[in-house]
Coordinates of C-alpha atoms and ligand atoms in Angstrom, one line a residue:
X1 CA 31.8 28.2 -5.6
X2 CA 32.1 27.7 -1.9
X3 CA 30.0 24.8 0.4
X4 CA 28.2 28.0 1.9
X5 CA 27.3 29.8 -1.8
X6 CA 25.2 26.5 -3.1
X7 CA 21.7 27.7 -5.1
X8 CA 19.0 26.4 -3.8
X9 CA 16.1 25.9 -5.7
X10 CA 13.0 27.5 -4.0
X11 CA 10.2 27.5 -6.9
X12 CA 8.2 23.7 -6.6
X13 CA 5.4 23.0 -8.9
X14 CA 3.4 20.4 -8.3
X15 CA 0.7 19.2 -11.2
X16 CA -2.5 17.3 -10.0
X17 CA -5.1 17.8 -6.9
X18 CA -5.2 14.0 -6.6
X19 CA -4.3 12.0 -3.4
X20 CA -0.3 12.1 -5.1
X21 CA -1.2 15.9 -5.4
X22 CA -1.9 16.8 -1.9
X23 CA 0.6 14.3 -0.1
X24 CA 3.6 15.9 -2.4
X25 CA 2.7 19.3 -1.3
X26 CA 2.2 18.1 2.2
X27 CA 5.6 16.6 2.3
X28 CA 7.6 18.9 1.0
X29 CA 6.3 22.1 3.0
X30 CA 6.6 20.1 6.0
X31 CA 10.4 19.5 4.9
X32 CA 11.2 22.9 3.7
X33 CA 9.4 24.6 6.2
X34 CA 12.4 26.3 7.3
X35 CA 14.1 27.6 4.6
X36 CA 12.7 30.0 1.5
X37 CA 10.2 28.2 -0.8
X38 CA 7.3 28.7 -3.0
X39 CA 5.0 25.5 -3.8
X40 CA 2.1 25.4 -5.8
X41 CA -0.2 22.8 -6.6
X42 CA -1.9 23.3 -10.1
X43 CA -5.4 21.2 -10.6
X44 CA -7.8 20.9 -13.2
X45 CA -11.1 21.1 -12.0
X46 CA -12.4 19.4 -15.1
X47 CA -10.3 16.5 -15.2
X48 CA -11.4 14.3 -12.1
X49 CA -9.5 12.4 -9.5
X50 CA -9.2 8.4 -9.8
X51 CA -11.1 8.7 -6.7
X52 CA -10.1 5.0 -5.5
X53 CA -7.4 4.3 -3.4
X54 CA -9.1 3.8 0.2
X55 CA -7.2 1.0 2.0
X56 CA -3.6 1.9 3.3
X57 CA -0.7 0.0 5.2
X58 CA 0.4 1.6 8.7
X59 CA 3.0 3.8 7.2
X60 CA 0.5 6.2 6.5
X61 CA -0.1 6.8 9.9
X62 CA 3.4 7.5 10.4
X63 CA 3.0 10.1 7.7
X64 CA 0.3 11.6 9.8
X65 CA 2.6 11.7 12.6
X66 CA 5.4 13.5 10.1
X67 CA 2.8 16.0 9.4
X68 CA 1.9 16.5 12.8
X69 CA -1.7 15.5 11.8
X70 CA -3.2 14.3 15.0
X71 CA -5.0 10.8 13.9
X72 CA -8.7 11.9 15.8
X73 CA -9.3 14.7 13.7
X74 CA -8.2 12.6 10.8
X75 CA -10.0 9.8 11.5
X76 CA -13.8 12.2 11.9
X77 CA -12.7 14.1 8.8
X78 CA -12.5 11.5 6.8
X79 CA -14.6 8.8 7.3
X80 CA -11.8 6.5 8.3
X81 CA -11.9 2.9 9.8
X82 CA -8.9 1.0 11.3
X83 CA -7.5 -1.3 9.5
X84 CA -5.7 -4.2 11.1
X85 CA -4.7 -6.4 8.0
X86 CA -6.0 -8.4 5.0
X87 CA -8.3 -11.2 5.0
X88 CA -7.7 -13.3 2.2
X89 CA -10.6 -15.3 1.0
X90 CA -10.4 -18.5 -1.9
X91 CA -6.8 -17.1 -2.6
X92 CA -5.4 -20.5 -2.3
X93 CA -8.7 -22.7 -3.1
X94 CA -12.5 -22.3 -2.5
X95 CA -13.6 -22.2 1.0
X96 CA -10.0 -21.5 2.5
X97 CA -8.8 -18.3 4.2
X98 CA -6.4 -16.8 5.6
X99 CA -4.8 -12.9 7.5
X100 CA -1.7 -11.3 6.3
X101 CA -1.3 -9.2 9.5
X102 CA 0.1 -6.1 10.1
X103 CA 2.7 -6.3 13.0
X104 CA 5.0 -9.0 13.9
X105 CA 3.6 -12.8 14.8
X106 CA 4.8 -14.2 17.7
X107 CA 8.5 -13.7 19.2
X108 CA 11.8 -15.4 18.7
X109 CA 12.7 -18.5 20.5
X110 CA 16.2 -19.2 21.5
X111 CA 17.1 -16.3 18.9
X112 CA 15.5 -18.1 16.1
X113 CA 12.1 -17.0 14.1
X114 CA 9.5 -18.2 15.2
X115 CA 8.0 -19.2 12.0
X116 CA 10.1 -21.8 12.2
X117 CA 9.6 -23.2 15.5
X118 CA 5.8 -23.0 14.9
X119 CA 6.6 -24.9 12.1
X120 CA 7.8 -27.6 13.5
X121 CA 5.2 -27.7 16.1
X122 CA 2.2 -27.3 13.9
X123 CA 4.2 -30.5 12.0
X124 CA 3.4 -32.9 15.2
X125 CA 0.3 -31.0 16.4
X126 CA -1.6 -29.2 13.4
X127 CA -2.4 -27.5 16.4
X128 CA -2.7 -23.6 15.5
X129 CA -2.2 -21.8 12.1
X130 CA 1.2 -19.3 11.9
X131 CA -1.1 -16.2 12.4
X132 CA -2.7 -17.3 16.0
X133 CA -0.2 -16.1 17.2
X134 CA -0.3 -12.3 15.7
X135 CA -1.7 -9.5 18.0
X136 CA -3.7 -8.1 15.2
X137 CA -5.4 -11.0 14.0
X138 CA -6.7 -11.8 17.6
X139 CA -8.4 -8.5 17.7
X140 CA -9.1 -8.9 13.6
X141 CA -11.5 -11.5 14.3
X142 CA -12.7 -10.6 17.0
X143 CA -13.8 -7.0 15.3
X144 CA -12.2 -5.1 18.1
X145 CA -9.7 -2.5 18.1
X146 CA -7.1 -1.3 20.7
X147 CA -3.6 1.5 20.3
X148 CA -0.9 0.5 23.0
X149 CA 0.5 3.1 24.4
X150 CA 4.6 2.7 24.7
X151 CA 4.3 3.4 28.4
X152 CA 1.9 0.5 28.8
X153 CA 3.2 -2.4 26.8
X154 CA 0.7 -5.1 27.1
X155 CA 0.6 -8.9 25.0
X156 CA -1.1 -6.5 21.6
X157 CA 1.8 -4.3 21.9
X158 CA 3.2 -5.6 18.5
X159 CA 0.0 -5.3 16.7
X160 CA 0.2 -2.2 14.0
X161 CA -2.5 -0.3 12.5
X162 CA -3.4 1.8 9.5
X163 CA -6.2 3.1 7.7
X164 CA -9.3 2.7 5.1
X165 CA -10.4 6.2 4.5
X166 CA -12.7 8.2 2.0
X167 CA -10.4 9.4 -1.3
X168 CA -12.5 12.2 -1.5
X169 CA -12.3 13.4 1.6
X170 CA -8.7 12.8 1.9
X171 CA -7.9 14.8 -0.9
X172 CA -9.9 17.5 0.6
X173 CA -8.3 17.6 4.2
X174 CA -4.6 17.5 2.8
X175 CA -5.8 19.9 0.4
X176 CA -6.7 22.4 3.8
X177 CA -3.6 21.4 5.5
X178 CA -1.8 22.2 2.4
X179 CA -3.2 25.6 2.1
X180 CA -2.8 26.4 5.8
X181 CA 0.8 26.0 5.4
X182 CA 1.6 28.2 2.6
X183 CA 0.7 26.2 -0.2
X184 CA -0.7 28.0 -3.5
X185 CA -3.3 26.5 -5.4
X186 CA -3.9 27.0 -9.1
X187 CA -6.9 25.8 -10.3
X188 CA -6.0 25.5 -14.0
X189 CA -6.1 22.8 -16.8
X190 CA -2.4 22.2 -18.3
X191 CA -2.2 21.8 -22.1
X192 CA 1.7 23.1 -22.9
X193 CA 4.9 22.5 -21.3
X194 CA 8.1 24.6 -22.4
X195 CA 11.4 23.5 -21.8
X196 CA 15.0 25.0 -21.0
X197 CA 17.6 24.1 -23.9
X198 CA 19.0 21.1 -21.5
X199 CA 15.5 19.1 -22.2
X200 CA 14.0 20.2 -18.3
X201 CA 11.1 21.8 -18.0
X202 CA 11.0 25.4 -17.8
X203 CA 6.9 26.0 -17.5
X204 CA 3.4 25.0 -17.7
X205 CA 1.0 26.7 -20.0
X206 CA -2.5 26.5 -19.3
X207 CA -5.5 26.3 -21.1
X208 CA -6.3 29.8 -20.3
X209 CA -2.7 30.8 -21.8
X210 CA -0.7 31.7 -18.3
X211 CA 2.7 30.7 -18.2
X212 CA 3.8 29.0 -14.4
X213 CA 7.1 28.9 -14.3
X214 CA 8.9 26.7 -11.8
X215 CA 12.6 25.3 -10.6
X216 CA 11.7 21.9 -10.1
X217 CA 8.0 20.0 -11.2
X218 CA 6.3 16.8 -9.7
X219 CA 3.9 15.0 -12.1
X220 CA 1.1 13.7 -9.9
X221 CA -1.0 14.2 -13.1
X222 CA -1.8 10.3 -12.6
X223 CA -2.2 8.0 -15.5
X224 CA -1.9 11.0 -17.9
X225 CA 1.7 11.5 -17.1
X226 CA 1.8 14.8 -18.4
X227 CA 5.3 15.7 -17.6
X228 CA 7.3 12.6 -17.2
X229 CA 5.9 10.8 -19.9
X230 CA 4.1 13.1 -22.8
X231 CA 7.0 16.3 -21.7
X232 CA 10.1 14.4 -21.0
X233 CA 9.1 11.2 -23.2
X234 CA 10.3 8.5 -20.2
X235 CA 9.0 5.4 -21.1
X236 CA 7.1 3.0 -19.2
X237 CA 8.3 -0.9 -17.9
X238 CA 5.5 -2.9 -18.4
X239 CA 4.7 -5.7 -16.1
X240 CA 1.5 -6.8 -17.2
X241 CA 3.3 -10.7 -18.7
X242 CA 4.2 -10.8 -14.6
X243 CA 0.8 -9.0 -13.7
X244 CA -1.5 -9.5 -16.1
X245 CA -4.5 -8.0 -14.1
X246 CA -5.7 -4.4 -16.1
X247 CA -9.1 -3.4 -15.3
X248 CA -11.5 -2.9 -12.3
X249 CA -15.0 -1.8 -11.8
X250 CA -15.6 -0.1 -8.4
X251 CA -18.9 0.6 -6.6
X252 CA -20.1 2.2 -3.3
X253 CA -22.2 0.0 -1.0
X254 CA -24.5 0.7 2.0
X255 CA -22.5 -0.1 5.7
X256 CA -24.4 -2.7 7.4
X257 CA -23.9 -1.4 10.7
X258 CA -20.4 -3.7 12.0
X259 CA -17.5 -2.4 10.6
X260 CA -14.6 -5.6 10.0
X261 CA -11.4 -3.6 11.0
X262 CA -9.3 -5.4 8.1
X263 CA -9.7 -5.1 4.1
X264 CA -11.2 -8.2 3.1
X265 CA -9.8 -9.3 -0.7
X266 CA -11.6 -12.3 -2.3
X267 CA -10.1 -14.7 -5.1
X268 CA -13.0 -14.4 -7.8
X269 CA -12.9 -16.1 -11.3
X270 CA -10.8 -13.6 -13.6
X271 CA -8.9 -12.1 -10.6
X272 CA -10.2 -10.4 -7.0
X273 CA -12.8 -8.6 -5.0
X274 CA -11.9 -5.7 -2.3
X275 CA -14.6 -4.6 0.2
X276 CA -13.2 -1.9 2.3
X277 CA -15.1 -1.1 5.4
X278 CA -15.7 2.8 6.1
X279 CA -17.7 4.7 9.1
X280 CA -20.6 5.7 6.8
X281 CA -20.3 2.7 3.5
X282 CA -18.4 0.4 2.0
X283 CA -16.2 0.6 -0.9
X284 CA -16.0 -2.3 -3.6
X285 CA -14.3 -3.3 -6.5
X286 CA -13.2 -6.2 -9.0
X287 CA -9.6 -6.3 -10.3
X288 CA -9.6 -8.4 -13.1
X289 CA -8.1 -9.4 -16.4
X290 CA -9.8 -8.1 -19.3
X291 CA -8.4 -11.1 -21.3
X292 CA -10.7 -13.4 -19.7
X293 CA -13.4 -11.5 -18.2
X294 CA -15.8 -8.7 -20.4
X295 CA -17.1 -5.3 -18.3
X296 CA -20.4 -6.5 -18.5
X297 CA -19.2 -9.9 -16.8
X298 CA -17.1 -8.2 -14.2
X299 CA -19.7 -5.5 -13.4
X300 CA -22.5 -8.1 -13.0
X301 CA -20.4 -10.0 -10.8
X302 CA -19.3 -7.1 -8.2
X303 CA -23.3 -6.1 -8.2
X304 CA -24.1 -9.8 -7.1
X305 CA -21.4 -10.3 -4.6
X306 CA -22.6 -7.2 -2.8
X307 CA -25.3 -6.0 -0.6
X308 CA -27.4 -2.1 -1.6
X309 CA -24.8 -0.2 -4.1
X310 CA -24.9 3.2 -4.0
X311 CA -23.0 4.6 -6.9
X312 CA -23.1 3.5 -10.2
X313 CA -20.1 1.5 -10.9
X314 CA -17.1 2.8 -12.3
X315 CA -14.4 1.1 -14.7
X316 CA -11.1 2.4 -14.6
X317 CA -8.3 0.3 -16.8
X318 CA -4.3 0.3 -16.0
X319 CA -1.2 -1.3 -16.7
X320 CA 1.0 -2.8 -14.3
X321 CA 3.9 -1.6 -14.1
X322 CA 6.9 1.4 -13.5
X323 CA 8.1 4.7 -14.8
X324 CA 11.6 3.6 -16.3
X325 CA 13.1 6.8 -14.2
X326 CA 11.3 8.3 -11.6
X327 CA 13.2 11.0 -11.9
X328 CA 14.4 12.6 -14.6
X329 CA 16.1 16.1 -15.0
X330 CA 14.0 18.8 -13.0
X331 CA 10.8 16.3 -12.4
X332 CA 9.8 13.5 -10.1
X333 CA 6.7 11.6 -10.8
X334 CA 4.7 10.7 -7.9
X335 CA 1.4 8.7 -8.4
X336 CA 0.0 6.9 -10.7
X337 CA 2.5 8.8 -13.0
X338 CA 5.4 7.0 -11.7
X339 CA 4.1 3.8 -11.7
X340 CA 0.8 1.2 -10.5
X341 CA 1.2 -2.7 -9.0
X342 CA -2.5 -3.1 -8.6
X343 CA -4.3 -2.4 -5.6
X344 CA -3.9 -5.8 -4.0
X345 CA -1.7 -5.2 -0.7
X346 CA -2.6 -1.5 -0.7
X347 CA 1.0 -0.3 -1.9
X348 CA -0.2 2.8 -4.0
X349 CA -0.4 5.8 -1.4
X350 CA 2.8 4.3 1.0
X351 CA 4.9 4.4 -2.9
X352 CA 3.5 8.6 -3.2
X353 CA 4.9 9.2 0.3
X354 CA 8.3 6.9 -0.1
X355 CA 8.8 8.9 -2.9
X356 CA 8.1 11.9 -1.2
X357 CA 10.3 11.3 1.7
X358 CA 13.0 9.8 -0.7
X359 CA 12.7 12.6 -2.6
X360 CA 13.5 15.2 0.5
X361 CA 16.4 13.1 1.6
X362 CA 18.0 13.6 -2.1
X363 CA 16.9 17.5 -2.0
X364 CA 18.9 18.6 -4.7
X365 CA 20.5 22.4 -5.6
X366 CA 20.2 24.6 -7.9
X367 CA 22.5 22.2 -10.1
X368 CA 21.0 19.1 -10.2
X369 CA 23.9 16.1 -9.7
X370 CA 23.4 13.1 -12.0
X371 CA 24.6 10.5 -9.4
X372 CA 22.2 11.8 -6.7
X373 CA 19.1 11.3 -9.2
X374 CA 20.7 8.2 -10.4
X375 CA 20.5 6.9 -6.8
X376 CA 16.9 8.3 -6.5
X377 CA 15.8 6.0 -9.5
X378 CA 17.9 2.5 -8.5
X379 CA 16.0 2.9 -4.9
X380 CA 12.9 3.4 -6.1
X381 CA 12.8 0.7 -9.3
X382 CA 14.3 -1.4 -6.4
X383 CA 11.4 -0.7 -4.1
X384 CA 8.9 -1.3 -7.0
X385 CA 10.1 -4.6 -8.1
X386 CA 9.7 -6.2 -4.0
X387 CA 6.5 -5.5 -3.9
X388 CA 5.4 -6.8 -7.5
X389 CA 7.4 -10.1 -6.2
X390 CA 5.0 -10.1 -2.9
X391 CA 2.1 -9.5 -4.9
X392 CA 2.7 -11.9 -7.9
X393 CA 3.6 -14.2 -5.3
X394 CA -0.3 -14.3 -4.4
X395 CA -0.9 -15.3 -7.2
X396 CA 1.4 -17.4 -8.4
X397 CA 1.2 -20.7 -5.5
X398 CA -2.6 -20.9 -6.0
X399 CA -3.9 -24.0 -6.4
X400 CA -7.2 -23.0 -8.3
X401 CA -7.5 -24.1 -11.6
X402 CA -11.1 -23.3 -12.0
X403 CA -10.6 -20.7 -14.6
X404 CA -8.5 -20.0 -17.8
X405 CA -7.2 -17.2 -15.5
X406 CA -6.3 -19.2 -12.5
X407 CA -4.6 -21.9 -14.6
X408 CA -2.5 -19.6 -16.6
X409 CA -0.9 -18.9 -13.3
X410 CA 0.0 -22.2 -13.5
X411 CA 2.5 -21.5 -16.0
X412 CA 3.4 -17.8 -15.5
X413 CA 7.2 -16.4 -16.2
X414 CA 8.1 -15.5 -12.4
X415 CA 11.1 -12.5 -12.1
X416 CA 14.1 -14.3 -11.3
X417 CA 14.0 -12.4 -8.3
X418 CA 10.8 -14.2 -6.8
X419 CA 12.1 -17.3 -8.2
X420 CA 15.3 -17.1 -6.5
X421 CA 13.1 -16.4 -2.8
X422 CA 10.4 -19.2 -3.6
X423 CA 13.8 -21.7 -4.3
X424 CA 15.5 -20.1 -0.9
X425 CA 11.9 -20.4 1.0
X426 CA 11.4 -23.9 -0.3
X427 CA 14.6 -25.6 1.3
X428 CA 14.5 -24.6 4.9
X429 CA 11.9 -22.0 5.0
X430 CA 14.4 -19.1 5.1
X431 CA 13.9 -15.5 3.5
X432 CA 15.9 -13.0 1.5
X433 CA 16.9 -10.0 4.0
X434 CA 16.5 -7.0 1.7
X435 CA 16.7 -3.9 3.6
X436 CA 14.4 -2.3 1.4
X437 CA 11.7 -4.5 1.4
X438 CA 8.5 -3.1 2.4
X439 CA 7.1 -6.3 3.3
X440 CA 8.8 -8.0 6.4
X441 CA 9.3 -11.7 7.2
X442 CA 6.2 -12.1 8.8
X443 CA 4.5 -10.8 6.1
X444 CA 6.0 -13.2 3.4
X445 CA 5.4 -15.8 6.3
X446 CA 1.8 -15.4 6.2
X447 CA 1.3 -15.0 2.7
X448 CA 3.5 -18.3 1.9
X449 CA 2.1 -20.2 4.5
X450 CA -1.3 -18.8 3.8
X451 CA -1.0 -20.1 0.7
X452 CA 0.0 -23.7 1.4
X453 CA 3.7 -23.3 0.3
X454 CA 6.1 -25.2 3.2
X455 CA 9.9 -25.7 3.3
X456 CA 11.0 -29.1 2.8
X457 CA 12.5 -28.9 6.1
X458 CA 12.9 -26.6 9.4
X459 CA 15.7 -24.4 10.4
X460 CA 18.2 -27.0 12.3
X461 CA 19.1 -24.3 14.7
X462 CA 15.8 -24.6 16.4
X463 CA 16.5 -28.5 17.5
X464 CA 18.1 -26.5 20.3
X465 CA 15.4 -25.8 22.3
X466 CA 12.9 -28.0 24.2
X467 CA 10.2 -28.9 22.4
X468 CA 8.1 -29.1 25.4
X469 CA 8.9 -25.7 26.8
X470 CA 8.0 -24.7 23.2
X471 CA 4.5 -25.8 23.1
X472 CA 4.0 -24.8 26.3
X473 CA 5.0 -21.4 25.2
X474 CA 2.4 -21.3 22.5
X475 CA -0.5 -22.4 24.6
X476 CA 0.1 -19.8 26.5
X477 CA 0.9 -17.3 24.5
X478 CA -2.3 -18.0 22.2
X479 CA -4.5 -18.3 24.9
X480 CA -3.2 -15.0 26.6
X481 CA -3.9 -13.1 23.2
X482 CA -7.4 -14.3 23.1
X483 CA -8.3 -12.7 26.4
X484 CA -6.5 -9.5 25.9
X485 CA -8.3 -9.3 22.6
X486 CA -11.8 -9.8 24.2
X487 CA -10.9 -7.7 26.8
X488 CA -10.7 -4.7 24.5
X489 CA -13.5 -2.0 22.6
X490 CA -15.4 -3.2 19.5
X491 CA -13.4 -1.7 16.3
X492 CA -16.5 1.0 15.8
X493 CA -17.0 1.8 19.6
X494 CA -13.7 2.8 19.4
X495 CA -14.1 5.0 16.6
X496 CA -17.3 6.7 17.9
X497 CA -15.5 6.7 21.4
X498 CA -12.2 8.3 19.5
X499 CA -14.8 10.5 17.3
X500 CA -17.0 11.8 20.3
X501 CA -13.6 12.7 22.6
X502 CA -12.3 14.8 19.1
X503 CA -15.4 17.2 18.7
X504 CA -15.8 17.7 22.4
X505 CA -11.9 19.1 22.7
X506 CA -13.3 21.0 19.5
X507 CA -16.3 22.2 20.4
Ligands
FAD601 C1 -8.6 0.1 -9.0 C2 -7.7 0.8 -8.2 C3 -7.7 0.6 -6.8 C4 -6.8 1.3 -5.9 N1 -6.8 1.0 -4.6 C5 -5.8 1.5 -3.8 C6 -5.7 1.2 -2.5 O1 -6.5 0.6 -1.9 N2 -4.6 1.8 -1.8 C7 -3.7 2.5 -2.3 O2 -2.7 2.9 -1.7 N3 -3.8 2.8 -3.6 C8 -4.8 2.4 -4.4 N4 -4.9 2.7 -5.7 C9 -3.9 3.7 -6.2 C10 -4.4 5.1 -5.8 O3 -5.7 5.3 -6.2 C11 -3.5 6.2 -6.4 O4 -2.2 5.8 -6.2 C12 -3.7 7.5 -5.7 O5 -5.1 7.8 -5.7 C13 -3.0 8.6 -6.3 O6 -3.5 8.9 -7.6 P1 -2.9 10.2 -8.3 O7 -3.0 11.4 -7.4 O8 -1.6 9.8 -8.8 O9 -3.9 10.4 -9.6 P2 -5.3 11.0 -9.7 O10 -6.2 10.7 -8.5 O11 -5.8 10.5 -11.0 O12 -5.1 12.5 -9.8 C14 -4.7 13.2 -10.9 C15 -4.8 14.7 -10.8 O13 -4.1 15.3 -11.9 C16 -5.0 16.3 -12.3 N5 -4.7 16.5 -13.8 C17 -4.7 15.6 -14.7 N6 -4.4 16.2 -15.9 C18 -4.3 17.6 -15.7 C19 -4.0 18.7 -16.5 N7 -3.9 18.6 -17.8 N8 -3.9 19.9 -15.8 C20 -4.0 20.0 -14.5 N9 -4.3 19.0 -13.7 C21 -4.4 17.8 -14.3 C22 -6.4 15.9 -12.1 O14 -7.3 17.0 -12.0 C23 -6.2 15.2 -10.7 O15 -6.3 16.2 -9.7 C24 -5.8 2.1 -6.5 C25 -5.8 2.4 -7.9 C26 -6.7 1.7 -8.7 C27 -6.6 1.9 -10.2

């Protein structure tokens, strides 16, 4: 065979209507738009979505972008807020907080991070914490909200934004920009799978006895794994002795009017509580362990830590952990099929579209080459396991010892991986640089320091500049943040501004 006479494969099958569903479709008939393709997305209607999964990191609105979605009409369509970061609440004791921001925190000085130089200021002052100095926490706390425009840099320039939307109304937008390109839906439950004599999947049966045949299938069945797991038998890494968190009741409550424009995650007894603000309520939940804590406990807890429910809450159990391939023959999982690290940084939806986009940078042919899905799997498992080290590493530096749960974190098995960062961390306060990281410096920055956990010393490189030109430059930088914030809209006049201005270019 010639380059020019390569097989491509044009029939895509994608199994479940959830938020995984919708994104795959999304993604791929954005990426194939030019070239032959049929892709179908098959959905029970009597099997419902997890229907959580409302707080998002700011690549999604570079997804948006990708899918030429512009972010007004997302933002009225489906009830979304801004979100500008986490607020972490009795993470490292009782009555301590502290922002892991999105966007960078402060500049470098002299060519060296500035983590370090505020560190060895804040040594000899105590003067500011590490995440004064980041755009997004200025306007955080402040409850405003502001997008920089590249032609108009400004002192928030660096602060980055994403969303908290509703699941529900997600699912049904991308589910209308999916049919509006092309995609077919079948709304069908799927009990049967045959296979080719190689071991990949050749179709779907449905309940109703059709056969849907297809080249190439995504699983975004979520935790039933219908494909990769029950079809193709992949088994499962389990995390849980690194993660031991399995369970969570959610509930709907009321919006009291202000909407916060971060995610705010408190430390409770047997794990943590999410409150995610929204334009018309406010979605909560309680990750916990069910080791320690019983339903009944957990559920009685949420209901007391939160103001006029409206739903009646909703357990939904999981284990932590990762598909051991991703992808194997003529299937990818995306979802909760492939993999869950608990909802704690909001990593969930960016792994459906890094799969997505991984997936359509590896587009294979016809013949399906082993190295390329080989590659597929040892970046993804690699993306996986940095972000179980950022979130274990929560956990793992807390001081509280208030609880059987809290103090087995005291003696938790850490992956050698996070060990070998916390031991790097802990001698000058420098930091792994893995490409593939999701989570940047600054983001390990505020979570460590957050958390109490210091070097034992500073970088020596920074003992070249002037440490009075240095706090000079923080005065003034902090000071000049805190104007620019209060100069800007509150976080929900700018939604109802942004909200208004969309149904009047509509109307
Ligand atoms: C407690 C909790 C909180 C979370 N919070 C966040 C968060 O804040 N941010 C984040 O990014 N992620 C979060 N997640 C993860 C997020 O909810 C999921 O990653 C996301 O919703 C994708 O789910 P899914 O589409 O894979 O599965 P699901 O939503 O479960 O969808 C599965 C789909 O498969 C279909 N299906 C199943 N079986 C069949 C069948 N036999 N035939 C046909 N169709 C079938 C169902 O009808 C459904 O449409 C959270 C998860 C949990 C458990």
């Amino acid at each position: 065979m010639t380059m020019n006479e390569v097989n491509s494969i044009t029939n895509y099958v994608v199994v479940g209507g959830g938020t995984a569903g919708w994104i795959s479709a999304a993604i791929l008939s954005k990426a194939l738009r030019n070239q032959p393709h049929k892709i179908s997305v098959v959905e029970s209607p009597d099997i419902p979505t997890i229907g959580v999964g409302e707080a998002t990191i700011p690549s999604f609105v570079d997804l948006l972008e990708y899918l030429q979605i512009p972010l007004a009409e997302f933002v009225a369509k489906t009830g979304a807020t801004f979100k500008l970061g986490i607020k972490f609440v009795d993470w490292k004791q009782k009555g301590h907080h502290y922002w892991h921001q999105f966007g960078e925190v402060g500049n470098k000085i002299d060519g060296v991070d500035f983590y370090q130089h505020w560190l060895k200021h804040h040594l000899t002052t105590q003067k500011y914490e590490f995440t004064d100095f980041s755009p997004a926490v200025a306007l955080a706390k402040q409850h405003k909200f502001f997008i920089s425009s590249p032609e108009h840099p400004t002192n928030l320039s660096k602060s980055t934004f994403a969303l908290h939307f509703d699941a529900s109304k997600v699912a049904k937008f991308l589910k209308q920009y999916c049919l509006s390109h092309g995609v077919e839906y079948v709304p069908a439950k799927v009990c049967d799978v045959t296979k080719h004599n190689d071991g990949s999947i050749y179709s779907l049966v449905t309940d109703e006895g059709k056969e849907l045949e297809g080249d190439f299938f995504f699983d975004c069945s979520g935790q039933r794994a219908l494909l990769i797991g029950k079809a193709l038998r992949v088994g499962y890494t389990n995390w849980q002795h690194h993660l031991p968190v399995n369970s969570a009741i959610a509930v709907q409550s009321e919006s009291r009017g202000e909407i916060p424009p971060y995610t705010e995650s408190v430390a409770l007894e047997h794990g943590w509580r999410w409150r995610i603000p929204l334009q018309e309520r406010i979605g909560n939940g309680y990750v916990y362990c069910s080791d320690f804590c019983s339903d009944e406990n957990a559920r009685q807890t949420l209901l007391a830590n939160i103001e006029r429910p409206t739903s009646e809450p909703r357990k939904i159990t999981f284990t932590t952990g990762v598909r051991q391939k991703i992808w194997d023959k003529n299937c990818v999982a995306v979802g909760l099929s492939s993999g869950f690290l608990e909802p704690l940084e909001s990593t969930s939806i960016y792994l459906v579209m890094r799969t997505m986009l991984k997936f359509v940078q590896s587009l294979p042919s016809a013949q399906l080459f082993q190295p390329t899905i080989d590659e597929f799997n040892r970046l993804m498992v690699n993306e996986y396991e940095y972000i179980r080290d950022f979130i274990i590493l929560h956990y793992c530096v807390s001081e509280r010892q208030d609880s059987d749960f809290w103090r087995m974190w005291q003696h938790m098995e850490l992956p050698d991986s996070l060990k070998y960062k916390l031991e790097l961390f802990k001698c000058q306060g420098r930091l792994m640089d893995n490409y593939y990281d999701l989570f940047s410096h600054e983001s390990w920055y505020a979570v460590l320091e957050g958390m109490g956990v210091r070097p034992r010393s500073y970088d020596p490189a920074i003992n070249n500049s002037d440490d009075m030109l240095v706090a000079q430059a923080l005065d003034k930088s902090f000071a000049a943040l805190q104007v620019s914030a209060s100069k800007c809209l509150d976080h929900k006049d700018y939604l109802d501004k942004l909200i208004a201005a969309f149904y009047r270019a509509t109307a």
